[in-house]
Every structure is written in structure tokens, then in C-alpha cells.
Amino acid sequence: MLVYLALLSVLPAGLSGGNICCAPDRWAANRHSAGLALVKVEGVNVPFVDVGRSEEYVDAASQRLAIISNFSLEGTQREVKTIADYKKGRKYTIDLKKNTCAVKRLNLPYAKFCIQDSYKKAFDIKLGFGDNSLSGEVYTEDYSGIGPDPNSKIGTAVLVTKECIPVQTDIYGLNDYNLLQSTGFGTYTTDFDDSIFDIPSICPSCTESTATDVPSFDEIRQQWAKYVKV
């Protein structure tokens, strides 16, 4: 995700500084995402596309996250489940088609989804009508003059509910960083079984496996960071 923040994708996760609001400790949602970046190669803009959907499960109390992803990157189709256990410091990546598993050390600290105080409130919004409506708030943050072109800009817009649950995020870039990514969340619940975090028996018990790791949809987004330095 261009700059994937903790596991909750393009969403800001508060590791330092103050926060305007934070999501509940436990929730799950479906996520749909599509992104396009124009990367200049030998003077020619080459499109870099990633699209996909995933089911995401968050439990801040146990510091565990799970993502079941179905995504396409430049014509490559993948179905991957990723389990991150921050207390144990391990991340498991399971290829659901090949029935293989790789494990890596997880050195990053756990971070809840939060709107950091560097974001500015843009406006209130109401989606839907009458009883079938949802009230939310939109926050934005911009980075300007960060590339060779002083007019370069990267911006982020985040729509959250009054309870600070993410609904939609958008990231865009201009000039040196030509990109656009939009992510939508839906079908929320707090009622899910902890078995979603169970480690399959095919996963190695060692700290780090030698198997070839399969990139998850979220890790694919991190590749964009090679072109977006903020």
C-alpha cells in the first residue's frame, strides 16, 4: 500500500505521537482494494497495477492479526492467508492453493488502527438514507515538495465511522509520484472465532523457515514504497 501501516493497510496506525481516535480492540471486515502507479522506466511511464479482496481479523488484546487474501498483481493470481502473532514475534504465510507455509520473524511492534493527530479533519459525512445510514468523518494528510519536482505531492484521505472504524481510504500522488489507490471496508463484525488465528500443521515449528515465502496482498502493497518515499 503504498506505505502499509501495521497490517491495516493504508491506514495510519499510531506508534508515536497523539491520536485523534482508535478503532475497537476486536473487529473483522472484508476489504476491497485497487491501485495504479505509473513508474517511469527509461523515460516512459509504465503502469503497475494491484487489485484484490481480503477478509481481515483484528484482536488487539492478544496482538494477533489474520488476513485471507485473493489478489492479482500484474496478471499473477494468489490466494494467501497471513497470520501475524506479535506476542510470539512470528508471521505465517500460507499459500492456500499450494498448501505450503513459510514462517518469518516479526520484529515490528503491534499497532492498533488509529487516526494520528497529524491528520486534519476535512468534513463530516452521512452515507445512505434514514435508518439505513452511517455517519462518519473524513481526515486528510498531505506531503508536498518531496521529490525532484517541487510540485510533487502525496495525499491520504481516510473515512471512519464515529467509532473510528475504517470505511474507506484513498492515497494519491502527483508529478514525481503518479499513483492512486482506493480501499473500501465492509461487512463488519466483532463476533468471530479465535480459531481464525490457529496455525496450520503444515507450518514449520522453527523460528524461520527456508521455504520460499509467498507474498500476501498486503506485502504486495509494500512494493509501492520503492517508488513512494515519504
CSV table of C-alpha atoms in Angstrom, one decimal, residues 103-215:
chain,number,residue,atom,x,y,z
A,103,VAL,CA,7.3,-18.5,8.8
A,104,LYS,CA,9.3,-15.4,9.4
A,105,ARG,CA,10.4,-13.4,12.5
A,106,LEU,CA,8.1,-10.5,13.2
A,107,ASN,CA,10.1,-7.6,14.7
A,108,LEU,CA,7.6,-4.8,14.4
A,109,PRO,CA,5.6,-3.8,17.4
A,110,TYR,CA,1.9,-4.3,17.3
A,111,ALA,CA,-0.1,-1.1,16.4
A,112,LYS,CA,-3.8,-0.5,16.6
A,113,PHE,CA,-5.6,1.3,13.8
A,114,CYS,CA,-5.6,5.0,14.8
A,115,ILE,CA,-6.0,8.3,13.2
A,116,GLN,CA,-2.9,10.2,14.2
A,117,ASP,CA,-3.1,13.8,15.2
A,118,SER,CA,-1.1,14.8,12.2
A,119,TYR,CA,-4.3,14.3,10.2
A,120,LYS,CA,-6.7,17.2,9.7
A,121,LYS,CA,-10.5,16.7,9.9
A,122,ALA,CA,-11.9,17.6,6.4
A,123,PHE,CA,-15.7,17.2,6.9
A,124,ASP,CA,-18.5,15.1,8.4
A,125,ILE,CA,-20.3,12.8,6.0
A,126,LYS,CA,-23.5,10.7,6.1
A,127,LEU,CA,-23.9,7.7,3.8
A,128,GLY,CA,-27.3,6.2,3.0
A,129,PHE,CA,-30.7,7.4,4.0
A,130,GLY,CA,-32.9,7.4,7.1
A,131,ASP,CA,-32.5,4.3,9.3
A,132,ASN,CA,-30.2,2.7,6.7
A,133,SER,CA,-27.4,5.4,7.1
A,134,LEU,CA,-24.0,5.7,8.5
A,135,SER,CA,-22.4,8.8,9.9
A,136,GLY,CA,-18.6,9.3,9.6
A,137,GLU,CA,-15.7,11.7,9.4
A,138,VAL,CA,-13.1,12.3,6.8
A,139,TYR,CA,-9.5,13.1,7.7
A,140,THR,CA,-6.7,14.0,5.3
A,141,GLU,CA,-2.9,14.5,5.3
A,142,ASP,CA,-0.7,15.7,2.5
A,143,TYR,CA,3.0,15.6,1.8
A,144,SER,CA,4.3,18.2,-0.6
A,145,GLY,CA,7.6,19.0,-2.3
A,146,ILE,CA,9.0,15.6,-1.5
A,147,GLY,CA,10.6,14.8,-4.9
A,148,PRO,CA,12.8,16.4,-7.5
A,149,ASP,CA,9.7,18.3,-8.7
A,150,PRO,CA,8.7,20.8,-6.0
A,151,ASN,CA,5.1,20.4,-7.1
A,152,SER,CA,5.1,16.7,-6.3
A,153,LYS,CA,2.5,15.7,-3.7
A,154,ILE,CA,1.2,12.6,-2.0
A,155,GLY,CA,-2.1,12.8,-0.2
A,156,THR,CA,-4.2,10.5,2.0
A,157,ALA,CA,-7.9,10.6,2.8
A,158,VAL,CA,-9.5,8.3,5.4
A,159,LEU,CA,-13.2,7.9,6.1
A,160,VAL,CA,-14.0,6.4,9.5
A,161,THR,CA,-17.2,6.0,11.5
A,162,LYS,CA,-17.9,7.9,14.7
A,163,GLU,CA,-16.4,4.8,16.4
A,164,CYS,CA,-13.2,5.2,14.4
A,165,ILE,CA,-13.8,2.1,12.3
A,166,PRO,CA,-12.3,2.4,8.8
A,167,VAL,CA,-14.7,2.6,5.9
A,168,GLN,CA,-12.6,3.9,3.0
A,169,THR,CA,-9.1,5.1,2.4
A,170,ASP,CA,-7.6,6.8,-0.7
A,171,ILE,CA,-4.0,7.6,-1.5
A,172,TYR,CA,-2.9,9.6,-4.5
A,173,GLY,CA,0.3,11.1,-5.8
A,174,LEU,CA,1.1,13.8,-8.4
A,175,ASN,CA,4.1,14.5,-10.6
A,176,ASP,CA,7.1,12.5,-9.3
A,177,TYR,CA,4.7,10.0,-7.7
A,178,ASN,CA,1.8,9.3,-10.1
A,179,LEU,CA,-0.4,6.8,-8.2
A,180,LEU,CA,-3.9,6.2,-7.0
A,181,GLN,CA,-5.1,3.5,-4.6
A,182,SER,CA,-8.6,3.2,-3.1
A,183,THR,CA,-9.5,0.7,-0.4
A,184,GLY,CA,-13.0,0.0,0.9
A,185,PHE,CA,-14.1,-1.9,4.1
A,186,GLY,CA,-17.4,-3.5,4.7
A,187,THR,CA,-19.4,-6.4,6.4
A,188,TYR,CA,-18.1,-5.5,9.8
A,189,THR,CA,-18.4,-7.8,12.8
A,190,THR,CA,-16.9,-8.3,16.3
A,191,ASP,CA,-18.2,-11.9,16.5
A,192,PHE,CA,-15.7,-14.3,15.1
A,193,ASP,CA,-14.0,-17.4,16.4
A,194,ASP,CA,-10.4,-17.3,17.6
A,195,SER,CA,-9.7,-20.4,15.5
A,196,ILE,CA,-9.0,-18.0,12.6
A,197,PHE,CA,-5.6,-17.5,14.3
A,198,ASP,CA,-4.8,-21.2,14.6
A,199,ILE,CA,-1.5,-22.1,12.9
A,200,PRO,CA,-1.9,-25.0,10.4
A,201,SER,CA,0.0,-28.2,11.0
A,202,ILE,CA,1.9,-27.7,7.7
A,203,CYS,CA,3.7,-24.6,9.1
A,204,PRO,CA,7.3,-25.2,10.3
A,205,SER,CA,7.8,-25.1,14.0
A,206,CYS,CA,11.2,-23.4,13.7
A,207,THR,CA,11.6,-19.7,14.1
A,208,GLU,CA,12.2,-19.1,10.4
A,209,SER,CA,11.7,-21.5,7.6
A,210,THR,CA,13.8,-21.9,4.5
A,211,ALA,CA,10.7,-22.3,2.3
A,212,THR,CA,10.1,-19.7,-0.4
A,213,ASP,CA,7.7,-17.2,1.0
A,214,VAL,CA,4.6,-16.2,-0.9
A,215,PRO,CA,3.8,-12.5,-0.8
